[in-house]
Amino acid sequence: MLSKTVAELSGALTRKEVSARELTQAYLDKIHQLNPALNAYVTITAEQALAQADAADNRRAKGNASPLTGIPIAHKDIFCTRGVLTACGSHMLHNFIAPYDATVVERLEQAGAIMLGKTNMDEFAMGSSNETSWFGPVRNPWDQARVPGGSSGGSAAAVAAGLCAMATGTDTGGSIRQPASFCGLTGLKPTYGRVSRWGMIAFASSLDQAGPLTRSAEDAALMMNAIAGSDLRDSTCLELGFEDFTAKLNQPLAGLRIGLPREHFTKDLNPAVQTILQNAIRTLESLGASFKEVSLPNNYLSVPAYYVIAPAEASANLSRFDGVRFGYRCENPDNLEDLYKRSRGEGFGDEVKRRIMVGTYALSAGYYDAYYIKAQKIRRLIKQDFDLAFNDVDLILGPTSPHTAFKLGEKVSDPVTMYLEDIYTIAVNLAGLPGMSLPAGMLNGLPIGMQLVGPSLSESRLLNVAHQFQMNTDWHSQRPEV
Ligand code: GLN
């Protein structure tokens, strides 16, 4: 039961094969059994979950349920949750009880989803392996010597191990898609502005987007129905009416044109990943899609541009954590300056400090034009590459990650190697486009994802293609033995 999809569980709840309370209790039991090893959850909200489950059962009995009513969910600990610790993977916020719910949390609660707890993550979502978390690393349920990916690693591990039915993640440079690839899940990073960022602790505000981590494209569509849409509290949120992301899941793929970026399919791409992608391409061809080469000539600049823009925005966003207003405060400061210095020095981890220093440097007088403005110009070129490609094709297919999940400790001491993890995903954030990762094959017992990228607001199309792929393959139904 616990490894079923949201759509299946929703059916089981409707048919009264299980109650929301039974389902919630079963997930809580499994969390207690497996979380000590996986470290996927940092907070478990058992009592609140059971109360929400009873409310969901009542709502279903009254006949005004949504498909998500009674479905247990885990929230990445970057989302503010009223009355519940919201630590964002950081010592800085180790005692921060949020006074309100993020829009995403609020909307899922309104849909009737049951919050089981908050998931571990890289500190302030900075990382690709979950190893920068103040709460310690998360282990990949497929192989506990390996990382789950990051920064939404706790959410991905929780869904993969059957510790929740679905989870929220956020993606600034790949943090939904890369963990989805490493854990055998479907992860969608929506178009920038599709989902409200209100109540989501800011990392790089022009790049951050929330999205679903699920076991299928259909589940991702169900979650999107709840979370997408305009929000007066986030002025960058697009003003769009309700879109039913499940409506086009079954549309045939005949006539679909898919681009394969020349820059992604080079001899540098792991041959085994290459083979997995070729098989996926053949499957989609048999469903009516046609393929052609496209070019993203500036993709190679995406990691360097991102590592100017994201730290610059982070250095501004994280200036609010000063030991005065909220979060960690050092003991016995001598004076105000000492309070600032020691609170920030003791509250932030190494990776966060590195980003704040890089960002502050890039924004300082004299370097602003040389680094920040230059990076913004590159960002424009990267967006233009996609616009040109989408003149010829409906969407783009390629790898999500260069490889399967790597070993804990393997890359953590080398920041540049870690930054290159996002070589295939980061350009999508810089361009503000929707991208998703879905399981495409297995390599030595580990899942590997493929990435689909579409033009602005093409989420329904991406979900349609992913769903059709999943109706004709069973990579997404593989589950780890934990
Ligand atoms: N790995 C990238 C970084 O460390 C992206 C993280 C993210 O998407 N939150 O910044």
Short mmCIF file of C-alpha atoms and ligand atoms in Angstrom, two decimals:
data_model
loop_
_atom_site.label_atom_id
_atom_site.label_comp_id
_atom_site.label_asym_id
_atom_site.label_seq_id
_atom_site.Cartn_x
_atom_site.Cartn_y
_atom_site.Cartn_z
CA MET A 1 0.00 0.00 0.00
CA LEU A 2 2.71 2.50 1.00
CA SER A 3 4.49 2.38 -2.33
CA LYS A 4 1.37 3.03 -4.39
CA THR A 5 0.96 6.22 -6.40
CA VAL A 6 -1.18 9.13 -5.22
CA ALA A 7 -3.71 8.31 -7.95
CA GLU A 8 -3.95 4.70 -6.70
CA LEU A 9 -4.20 5.73 -3.05
CA SER A 10 -6.84 8.29 -3.91
CA GLY A 11 -8.87 5.51 -5.56
CA ALA A 12 -8.40 3.27 -2.52
CA LEU A 13 -9.64 6.08 -0.24
CA THR A 14 -12.66 6.69 -2.47
CA ARG A 15 -13.52 2.98 -2.51
CA LYS A 16 -13.08 2.90 1.30
CA GLU A 17 -10.45 0.15 1.06
CA VAL A 18 -8.44 2.20 3.53
CA SER A 19 -9.11 5.29 5.65
CA ALA A 20 -6.91 8.36 5.75
CA ARG A 21 -6.19 7.59 9.41
CA GLU A 22 -5.04 4.02 8.63
CA LEU A 23 -2.91 5.27 5.78
CA THR A 24 -1.38 8.03 7.87
CA GLN A 25 -0.66 5.67 10.77
CA ALA A 26 0.97 3.18 8.39
CA TYR A 27 3.27 5.87 6.97
CA LEU A 28 4.12 7.11 10.49
CA ASP A 29 5.03 3.54 11.52
CA LYS A 30 7.27 3.17 8.51
CA ILE A 31 8.90 6.54 9.20
CA HIS A 32 9.69 5.43 12.76
CA GLN A 33 11.17 2.23 11.43
CA LEU A 34 13.30 3.61 8.57
CA ASN A 35 14.00 7.28 9.27
CA PRO A 36 16.77 6.67 11.83
CA ALA A 37 18.81 5.12 9.00
CA LEU A 38 17.75 7.38 6.12
CA ASN A 39 17.54 10.76 7.95
CA ALA A 40 14.98 11.91 5.38
CA TYR A 41 12.74 13.69 7.90
CA VAL A 42 14.03 16.27 10.35
CA THR A 43 10.62 16.84 11.97
CA ILE A 44 7.72 14.40 12.24
CA THR A 45 4.31 15.93 12.98
CA ALA A 46 2.49 12.75 14.01
CA GLU A 47 -0.26 14.23 16.18
CA GLN A 48 -1.14 16.96 13.75
CA ALA A 49 -1.10 14.41 10.91
CA LEU A 50 -3.57 12.12 12.66
CA ALA A 51 -5.90 15.06 13.38
CA GLN A 52 -5.70 16.09 9.70
CA ALA A 53 -6.39 12.46 8.74
CA ASP A 54 -9.59 12.39 10.80
CA ALA A 55 -10.67 15.65 9.17
CA ALA A 56 -9.92 14.12 5.75
CA ASP A 57 -11.98 11.03 6.55
CA ASN A 58 -14.88 13.28 7.58
CA ARG A 59 -14.56 15.31 4.43
CA ARG A 60 -14.55 12.18 2.28
CA ALA A 61 -17.61 10.89 4.15
CA LYS A 62 -19.41 14.17 3.37
CA GLY A 63 -18.55 13.82 -0.30
CA ASN A 64 -16.61 17.07 -0.82
CA ALA A 65 -13.15 15.61 -1.19
CA SER A 66 -10.49 16.54 -3.72
CA PRO A 67 -8.24 13.79 -5.18
CA LEU A 68 -5.57 14.73 -2.58
CA THR A 69 -7.88 14.56 0.44
CA GLY A 70 -6.33 12.05 2.84
CA ILE A 71 -3.03 11.69 0.94
CA PRO A 72 0.04 11.91 3.21
CA ILE A 73 2.69 14.39 2.09
CA ALA A 74 6.12 15.54 3.28
CA HIS A 75 7.26 19.15 2.93
CA LYS A 76 10.81 20.22 2.28
CA ASP A 77 11.96 22.14 5.35
CA ILE A 78 12.35 25.30 3.26
CA PHE A 79 8.57 25.86 3.37
CA CYS A 80 7.24 27.78 6.34
CA THR A 81 4.76 25.71 8.35
CA ARG A 82 2.73 27.45 11.03
CA GLY A 83 3.68 26.36 14.54
CA VAL A 84 6.22 23.83 13.25
CA LEU A 85 10.01 24.06 13.19
CA THR A 86 11.19 25.40 9.81
CA ALA A 87 14.98 25.10 9.89
CA CYS A 88 15.94 25.09 6.19
CA GLY A 89 18.78 22.63 6.90
CA SER A 90 20.58 25.28 8.96
CA HIS A 91 21.83 25.83 12.49
CA MET A 92 20.85 29.45 11.85
CA LEU A 93 17.15 28.47 11.92
CA HIS A 94 17.40 25.49 14.26
CA ASN A 95 14.84 27.11 16.60
CA PHE A 96 12.65 28.96 14.09
CA ILE A 97 8.94 28.20 14.46
CA ALA A 98 7.23 29.73 11.44
CA PRO A 99 4.28 32.00 12.27
CA TYR A 100 2.47 31.21 9.00
CA ASP A 101 2.14 28.60 6.25
CA ALA A 102 3.76 29.00 2.84
CA THR A 103 1.18 29.32 0.04
CA VAL A 104 2.19 25.88 -1.27
CA VAL A 105 1.65 24.32 2.18
CA GLU A 106 -1.64 26.16 2.66
CA ARG A 107 -2.99 25.08 -0.74
CA LEU A 108 -2.08 21.44 -0.22
CA GLU A 109 -3.72 21.55 3.19
CA GLN A 110 -6.85 23.07 1.65
CA ALA A 111 -6.87 20.19 -0.85
CA GLY A 112 -6.89 17.83 2.13
CA ALA A 113 -3.32 16.51 1.98
CA ILE A 114 -1.93 15.37 5.35
CA MET A 115 1.45 16.70 6.43
CA LEU A 116 3.58 13.93 7.94
CA GLY A 117 6.56 16.18 8.63
CA LYS A 118 9.41 18.25 7.23
CA THR A 119 12.25 16.83 5.17
CA ASN A 120 15.99 17.24 5.35
CA MET A 121 17.74 19.37 2.75
CA ASP A 122 21.03 21.02 1.94
CA GLU A 123 21.53 24.14 4.06
CA PHE A 124 19.42 26.93 2.52
CA ALA A 125 19.05 24.63 -0.53
CA MET A 126 22.71 25.07 -1.46
CA GLY A 127 24.07 21.75 -2.62
CA SER A 128 23.58 18.72 -4.83
CA SER A 129 23.95 15.88 -2.34
CA ASN A 130 22.22 16.86 0.91
CA GLU A 131 25.57 16.76 2.65
CA THR A 132 25.57 20.46 3.59
CA SER A 133 22.61 19.99 5.96
CA TRP A 134 23.15 20.90 9.61
CA PHE A 135 21.04 17.82 10.39
CA GLY A 136 23.51 15.49 8.66
CA PRO A 137 23.29 13.78 5.29
CA VAL A 138 20.32 11.84 3.92
CA ARG A 139 20.93 8.33 2.61
CA ASN A 140 19.66 7.12 -0.74
CA PRO A 141 17.10 4.30 -0.24
CA TRP A 142 18.51 2.48 -3.29
CA ASP A 143 21.95 2.25 -1.70
CA GLN A 144 22.52 3.77 1.70
CA ALA A 145 26.20 4.39 1.01
CA ARG A 146 25.08 6.90 -1.63
CA VAL A 147 23.59 10.39 -1.61
CA PRO A 148 19.94 10.99 -2.62
CA GLY A 149 20.93 14.11 -4.57
CA GLY A 150 20.13 17.61 -3.43
CA SER A 151 19.04 19.96 -2.32
CA SER A 152 15.58 18.32 -1.99
CA GLY A 153 17.22 15.03 -0.96
CA GLY A 154 15.08 14.37 2.10
CA SER A 155 11.88 14.73 0.09
CA ALA A 156 13.20 12.46 -2.67
CA ALA A 157 14.42 9.79 -0.24
CA ALA A 158 11.10 9.91 1.63
CA VAL A 159 9.02 9.34 -1.52
CA ALA A 160 11.39 6.65 -2.85
CA ALA A 161 11.44 4.73 0.44
CA GLY A 162 7.65 4.88 0.87
CA LEU A 163 7.79 7.27 3.83
CA CYS A 164 5.12 9.49 2.22
CA ALA A 165 3.01 9.37 -0.93
CA MET A 166 4.32 12.62 -2.41
CA ALA A 167 6.54 15.50 -1.40
CA THR A 168 7.29 19.12 -2.13
CA GLY A 169 10.68 20.25 -3.36
CA THR A 170 12.27 23.42 -4.62
CA ASP A 171 14.55 23.86 -7.59
CA THR A 172 16.93 26.81 -8.00
CA GLY A 173 19.44 25.04 -10.25
CA GLY A 174 18.28 21.42 -10.32
CA SER A 175 17.23 20.53 -6.78
CA ILE A 176 13.99 18.80 -7.75
CA ARG A 177 15.19 17.13 -10.96
CA GLN A 178 18.58 15.79 -9.83
CA PRO A 179 17.27 14.07 -6.67
CA ALA A 180 14.38 12.72 -8.76
CA SER A 181 16.95 11.21 -11.12
CA PHE A 182 19.02 9.73 -8.26
CA CYS A 183 15.99 8.28 -6.43
CA GLY A 184 13.91 7.01 -9.38
CA LEU A 185 11.16 9.63 -9.13
CA THR A 186 9.24 12.05 -11.27
CA GLY A 187 10.12 15.65 -10.43
CA LEU A 188 8.81 18.82 -12.02
CA LYS A 189 10.31 22.29 -11.85
CA PRO A 190 7.52 24.57 -13.08
CA THR A 191 7.89 27.72 -15.17
CA TYR A 192 9.22 30.56 -13.03
CA GLY A 193 6.17 32.27 -11.53
CA ARG A 194 3.81 29.31 -11.98
CA VAL A 195 3.88 28.48 -8.26
CA SER A 196 3.92 31.06 -5.47
CA ARG A 197 7.19 31.51 -3.58
CA TRP A 198 5.44 33.12 -0.62
CA GLY A 199 6.58 31.49 2.61
CA MET A 200 9.39 29.63 0.89
CA ILE A 201 12.70 30.68 2.45
CA ALA A 202 14.49 32.57 -0.32
CA PHE A 203 17.80 31.36 -1.77
CA ALA A 204 18.01 33.02 -5.21
CA SER A 205 14.70 34.75 -5.79
CA SER A 206 14.90 35.01 -9.60
CA LEU A 207 15.53 31.25 -9.89
CA ASP A 208 13.67 29.52 -7.01
CA GLN A 209 10.55 27.52 -7.90
CA ALA A 210 8.58 24.96 -5.90
CA GLY A 211 7.34 21.73 -7.45
CA PRO A 212 6.31 18.12 -6.90
CA LEU A 213 8.41 15.01 -6.24
CA THR A 214 6.22 12.00 -6.96
CA ARG A 215 6.13 8.41 -8.22
CA SER A 216 4.46 9.27 -11.52
CA ALA A 217 3.67 12.10 -13.90
CA GLU A 218 -0.01 11.67 -13.11
CA ASP A 219 0.75 12.30 -9.41
CA ALA A 220 2.81 15.37 -10.32
CA ALA A 221 -0.19 16.69 -12.30
CA LEU A 222 -2.47 16.14 -9.30
CA MET A 223 -0.07 18.08 -7.07
CA MET A 224 0.29 20.87 -9.61
CA ASN A 225 -3.51 21.25 -9.66
CA ALA A 226 -3.31 22.11 -5.97
CA ILE A 227 -0.21 24.33 -5.86
CA ALA A 228 -0.10 26.28 -9.14
CA GLY A 229 -1.79 29.62 -9.62
CA SER A 230 -1.57 33.30 -8.90
CA ASP A 231 -0.98 34.63 -5.41
CA LEU A 232 -1.31 38.27 -4.43
CA ARG A 233 1.39 37.75 -1.79
CA ASP A 234 4.04 36.96 -4.45
CA SER A 235 4.32 39.69 -7.06
CA THR A 236 6.42 37.46 -9.34
CA CYS A 237 3.65 34.86 -9.42
CA LEU A 238 1.95 34.85 -12.83
CA GLU A 239 -1.69 35.84 -12.97
CA LEU A 240 -3.21 32.80 -14.59
CA GLY A 241 -6.54 31.10 -14.09
CA PHE A 242 -6.86 27.49 -12.94
CA GLU A 243 -5.36 24.92 -15.29
CA ASP A 244 -6.21 21.24 -14.93
CA PHE A 245 -2.82 19.58 -15.40
CA THR A 246 -4.43 16.12 -15.63
CA ALA A 247 -6.65 17.09 -18.57
CA LYS A 248 -4.13 16.37 -21.34
CA LEU A 249 -2.28 13.39 -19.82
CA ASN A 250 -3.78 10.98 -22.33
CA GLN A 251 -3.28 13.08 -25.45
CA PRO A 252 -1.53 10.99 -28.16
CA LEU A 253 2.06 11.95 -29.02
CA ALA A 254 1.63 11.77 -32.82
CA GLY A 255 3.22 14.80 -34.42
CA LEU A 256 5.25 15.75 -31.34
CA ARG A 257 8.68 17.17 -32.26
CA ILE A 258 11.44 16.63 -29.73
CA GLY A 259 14.87 18.27 -29.88
CA LEU A 260 18.10 16.58 -28.80
CA PRO A 261 20.70 19.17 -27.85
CA ARG A 262 23.98 18.51 -29.65
CA GLU A 263 25.85 19.87 -26.62
CA HIS A 264 24.32 17.21 -24.32
CA PHE A 265 24.92 14.17 -26.52
CA THR A 266 28.68 14.29 -26.78
CA LYS A 267 31.37 11.71 -26.16
CA ASP A 268 31.65 13.15 -22.64
CA LEU A 269 28.24 11.75 -21.77
CA ASN A 270 28.54 8.41 -19.95
CA PRO A 271 27.89 5.72 -22.65
CA ALA A 272 25.52 3.82 -20.36
CA VAL A 273 23.43 6.97 -19.81
CA GLN A 274 23.57 7.53 -23.58
CA THR A 275 22.16 4.01 -24.18
CA ILE A 276 19.36 4.55 -21.66
CA LEU A 277 18.39 7.79 -23.40
CA GLN A 278 18.50 6.11 -26.83
CA ASN A 279 16.06 3.47 -25.57
CA ALA A 280 13.76 6.17 -24.24
CA ILE A 281 13.95 7.95 -27.59
CA ARG A 282 12.93 4.72 -29.38
CA THR A 283 9.95 4.31 -27.03
CA LEU A 284 8.78 7.87 -27.70
CA GLU A 285 9.32 7.36 -31.45
CA SER A 286 7.09 4.30 -31.34
CA LEU A 287 4.43 6.54 -29.76
CA GLY A 288 4.59 8.98 -32.67
CA ALA A 289 7.22 11.53 -31.63
CA SER A 290 9.92 12.62 -34.07
CA PHE A 291 13.42 13.73 -33.11
CA LYS A 292 15.86 16.24 -34.46
CA GLU A 293 19.10 17.77 -33.30
CA VAL A 294 18.99 21.24 -31.77
CA SER A 295 21.75 23.42 -30.41
CA LEU A 296 22.15 25.19 -27.07
CA PRO A 297 25.53 26.79 -27.78
CA ASN A 298 25.71 28.81 -24.58
CA ASN A 299 24.80 25.95 -22.23
CA TYR A 300 28.43 25.56 -21.21
CA LEU A 301 28.23 29.03 -19.66
CA SER A 302 25.24 28.19 -17.48
CA VAL A 303 27.15 26.87 -14.45
CA PRO A 304 29.56 29.85 -14.28
CA ALA A 305 26.73 32.38 -14.82
CA TYR A 306 24.61 30.67 -12.17
CA TYR A 307 27.46 30.71 -9.65
CA VAL A 308 27.58 34.49 -9.93
CA ILE A 309 23.82 35.18 -10.02
CA ALA A 310 22.67 32.68 -7.38
CA PRO A 311 25.30 33.64 -4.77
CA ALA A 312 24.66 37.35 -5.48
CA GLU A 313 20.95 36.92 -4.75
CA ALA A 314 21.70 34.63 -1.82
CA SER A 315 24.05 37.17 -0.23
CA ALA A 316 21.23 39.72 -0.28
CA ASN A 317 18.52 37.27 0.88
CA LEU A 318 20.59 35.87 3.72
CA SER A 319 21.54 39.27 5.14
CA ARG A 320 18.32 39.13 7.20
CA PHE A 321 19.82 36.41 9.40
CA ASP A 322 21.79 38.75 11.64
CA GLY A 323 21.13 37.36 15.11
CA VAL A 324 18.79 40.25 15.90
CA ARG A 325 15.40 39.51 14.44
CA PHE A 326 15.11 35.73 14.31
CA GLY A 327 17.15 32.60 14.15
CA TYR A 328 20.40 31.78 15.91
CA ARG A 329 22.03 34.30 18.25
CA CYS A 330 25.52 33.86 19.68
CA GLU A 331 26.10 33.79 23.46
CA ASN A 332 27.27 36.93 25.33
CA PRO A 333 28.17 39.27 22.45
CA ASP A 334 30.57 42.10 23.37
CA ASN A 335 28.84 44.64 21.13
CA LEU A 336 26.59 44.86 18.07
CA GLU A 337 29.32 44.05 15.58
CA ASP A 338 30.39 41.04 17.61
CA LEU A 339 26.75 39.91 17.70
CA TYR A 340 26.48 40.07 13.90
CA LYS A 341 29.83 38.44 13.26
CA ARG A 342 29.53 35.58 15.70
CA SER A 343 25.84 34.88 15.09
CA ARG A 344 26.48 34.57 11.35
CA GLY A 345 29.83 32.88 11.80
CA GLU A 346 28.40 30.23 14.12
CA GLY A 347 24.95 29.97 12.50
CA PHE A 348 25.92 29.35 8.87
CA GLY A 349 27.78 26.33 7.50
CA ASP A 350 30.78 26.44 5.16
CA GLU A 351 28.94 26.20 1.83
CA VAL A 352 26.53 29.00 2.78
CA LYS A 353 29.43 31.20 3.87
CA ARG A 354 31.23 30.50 0.60
CA ARG A 355 28.17 31.63 -1.37
CA ILE A 356 27.70 34.77 0.74
CA MET A 357 31.33 35.73 0.17
CA VAL A 358 31.22 35.05 -3.58
CA GLY A 359 27.92 36.92 -3.90
CA THR A 360 29.03 39.91 -1.86
CA TYR A 361 32.21 40.11 -3.91
CA ALA A 362 30.34 39.93 -7.22
CA LEU A 363 27.99 42.71 -6.14
CA SER A 364 30.62 45.05 -4.76
CA ALA A 365 31.48 48.33 -6.47
CA GLY A 366 34.00 47.76 -9.23
CA TYR A 367 33.12 44.09 -9.68
CA TYR A 368 29.40 44.50 -10.27
CA ASP A 369 29.78 45.16 -14.01
CA ALA A 370 32.55 42.64 -14.50
CA TYR A 371 30.71 39.76 -12.84
CA TYR A 372 27.07 40.37 -12.07
CA ILE A 373 26.09 42.31 -15.21
CA LYS A 374 28.17 39.97 -17.37
CA ALA A 375 26.40 36.95 -15.87
CA GLN A 376 23.00 38.57 -16.53
CA LYS A 377 23.97 39.07 -20.18
CA ILE A 378 24.94 35.41 -20.45
CA ARG A 379 21.63 34.52 -18.87
CA ARG A 380 19.89 36.35 -21.72
CA LEU A 381 21.92 34.43 -24.31
CA ILE A 382 21.01 31.14 -22.66
CA LYS A 383 17.33 32.06 -22.80
CA GLN A 384 17.71 33.00 -26.47
CA ASP A 385 19.20 29.57 -27.27
CA PHE A 386 16.06 27.94 -25.90
CA ASP A 387 13.75 30.37 -27.73
CA LEU A 388 15.47 29.56 -31.03
CA ALA A 389 15.34 25.82 -30.38
CA PHE A 390 11.61 26.03 -29.60
CA ASN A 391 10.99 27.54 -33.03
CA ASP A 392 11.75 24.07 -34.39
CA VAL A 393 10.68 21.63 -31.69
CA ASP A 394 7.96 21.32 -29.03
CA LEU A 395 10.29 20.20 -26.29
CA ILE A 396 13.83 19.12 -25.56
CA LEU A 397 15.04 15.77 -24.20
CA GLY A 398 18.38 15.02 -22.59
CA PRO A 399 20.06 13.70 -19.48
CA THR A 400 19.13 15.06 -16.04
CA SER A 401 22.46 14.16 -14.49
CA PRO A 402 25.73 12.88 -15.93
CA HIS A 403 25.53 9.75 -13.74
CA THR A 404 23.69 7.77 -11.07
CA ALA A 405 23.82 8.65 -7.35
CA PHE A 406 27.40 9.00 -6.09
CA LYS A 407 28.87 7.91 -2.78
CA LEU A 408 28.55 9.96 0.40
CA GLY A 409 31.73 11.95 0.89
CA GLU A 410 32.86 11.48 -2.72
CA LYS A 411 32.47 15.09 -3.85
CA VAL A 412 31.74 17.12 -0.76
CA SER A 413 35.26 18.49 -0.36
CA ASP A 414 35.44 19.77 -3.94
CA PRO A 415 32.90 22.58 -4.53
CA VAL A 416 33.54 22.92 -8.27
CA THR A 417 32.94 19.19 -8.91
CA MET A 418 29.75 19.52 -6.90
CA TYR A 419 28.68 22.61 -8.86
CA LEU A 420 29.13 20.70 -12.14
CA GLU A 421 26.48 18.22 -10.99
CA ASP A 422 23.89 20.63 -12.38
CA ILE A 423 25.41 21.00 -15.83
CA TYR A 424 22.20 19.80 -17.55
CA THR A 425 19.64 21.42 -15.25
CA ILE A 426 20.85 24.93 -14.39
CA ALA A 427 20.23 26.57 -17.78
CA VAL A 428 16.53 25.75 -17.40
CA ASN A 429 16.32 27.88 -14.22
CA LEU A 430 18.29 30.71 -15.79
CA ALA A 431 15.79 30.71 -18.66
CA GLY A 432 12.78 30.41 -16.31
CA LEU A 433 11.45 27.38 -18.20
CA PRO A 434 9.62 24.28 -16.98
CA GLY A 435 11.70 21.11 -16.78
CA MET A 436 11.10 17.66 -15.44
CA SER A 437 13.01 14.50 -14.69
CA LEU A 438 11.50 11.05 -14.97
CA PRO A 439 12.97 7.57 -14.56
CA ALA A 440 14.37 6.28 -17.87
CA GLY A 441 16.40 3.24 -16.84
CA MET A 442 18.60 1.53 -14.28
CA LEU A 443 22.37 1.31 -14.10
CA ASN A 444 24.01 -1.15 -11.67
CA GLY A 445 20.86 -1.23 -9.58
CA LEU A 446 20.52 2.57 -9.45
CA PRO A 447 17.89 4.68 -11.19
CA ILE A 448 18.74 7.24 -13.84
CA GLY A 449 16.46 9.98 -15.08
CA MET A 450 15.91 11.81 -18.32
CA GLN A 451 15.07 15.45 -18.53
CA LEU A 452 12.30 17.06 -20.58
CA VAL A 453 12.30 20.83 -21.02
CA GLY A 454 9.55 22.85 -22.65
CA PRO A 455 8.73 26.45 -23.51
CA SER A 456 7.21 28.71 -20.86
CA LEU A 457 3.97 27.33 -19.36
CA SER A 458 4.18 24.00 -21.21
CA GLU A 459 3.83 21.92 -18.03
CA SER A 460 0.71 20.14 -19.31
CA ARG A 461 2.60 19.08 -22.42
CA LEU A 462 5.60 17.83 -20.41
CA LEU A 463 3.32 15.89 -18.08
CA ASN A 464 1.48 14.44 -21.07
CA VAL A 465 4.70 13.16 -22.65
CA ALA A 466 5.98 11.82 -19.32
CA HIS A 467 2.65 10.09 -18.64
CA GLN A 468 2.58 8.46 -22.08
CA PHE A 469 6.16 7.28 -21.55
CA GLN A 470 5.19 5.86 -18.16
CA MET A 471 2.15 4.07 -19.62
CA ASN A 472 4.55 2.25 -21.94
CA THR A 473 7.51 1.56 -19.64
CA ASP A 474 7.84 0.53 -16.03
CA TRP A 475 10.98 2.33 -14.87
CA HIS A 476 8.86 4.58 -12.66
CA SER A 477 7.31 1.56 -10.90
CA GLN A 478 10.63 0.17 -9.66
CA ARG A 479 10.96 0.48 -5.89
CA PRO A 480 14.06 0.10 -3.75
CA GLU A 481 14.18 -2.62 -1.11
CA VAL A 482 14.84 -0.75 2.09
N1 GLN B 1 23.04 22.49 -6.76
C1 GLN B 1 22.69 23.86 -7.00
C2 GLN B 1 23.25 24.74 -5.90
O1 GLN B 1 23.91 24.23 -5.06
C3 GLN B 1 21.20 24.00 -7.11
C4 GLN B 1 20.51 23.94 -5.80
C5 GLN B 1 19.03 24.14 -5.91
O2 GLN B 1 18.43 23.95 -6.96
N2 GLN B 1 18.44 24.55 -4.81
O3 GLN B 1 23.04 25.89 -5.86
#
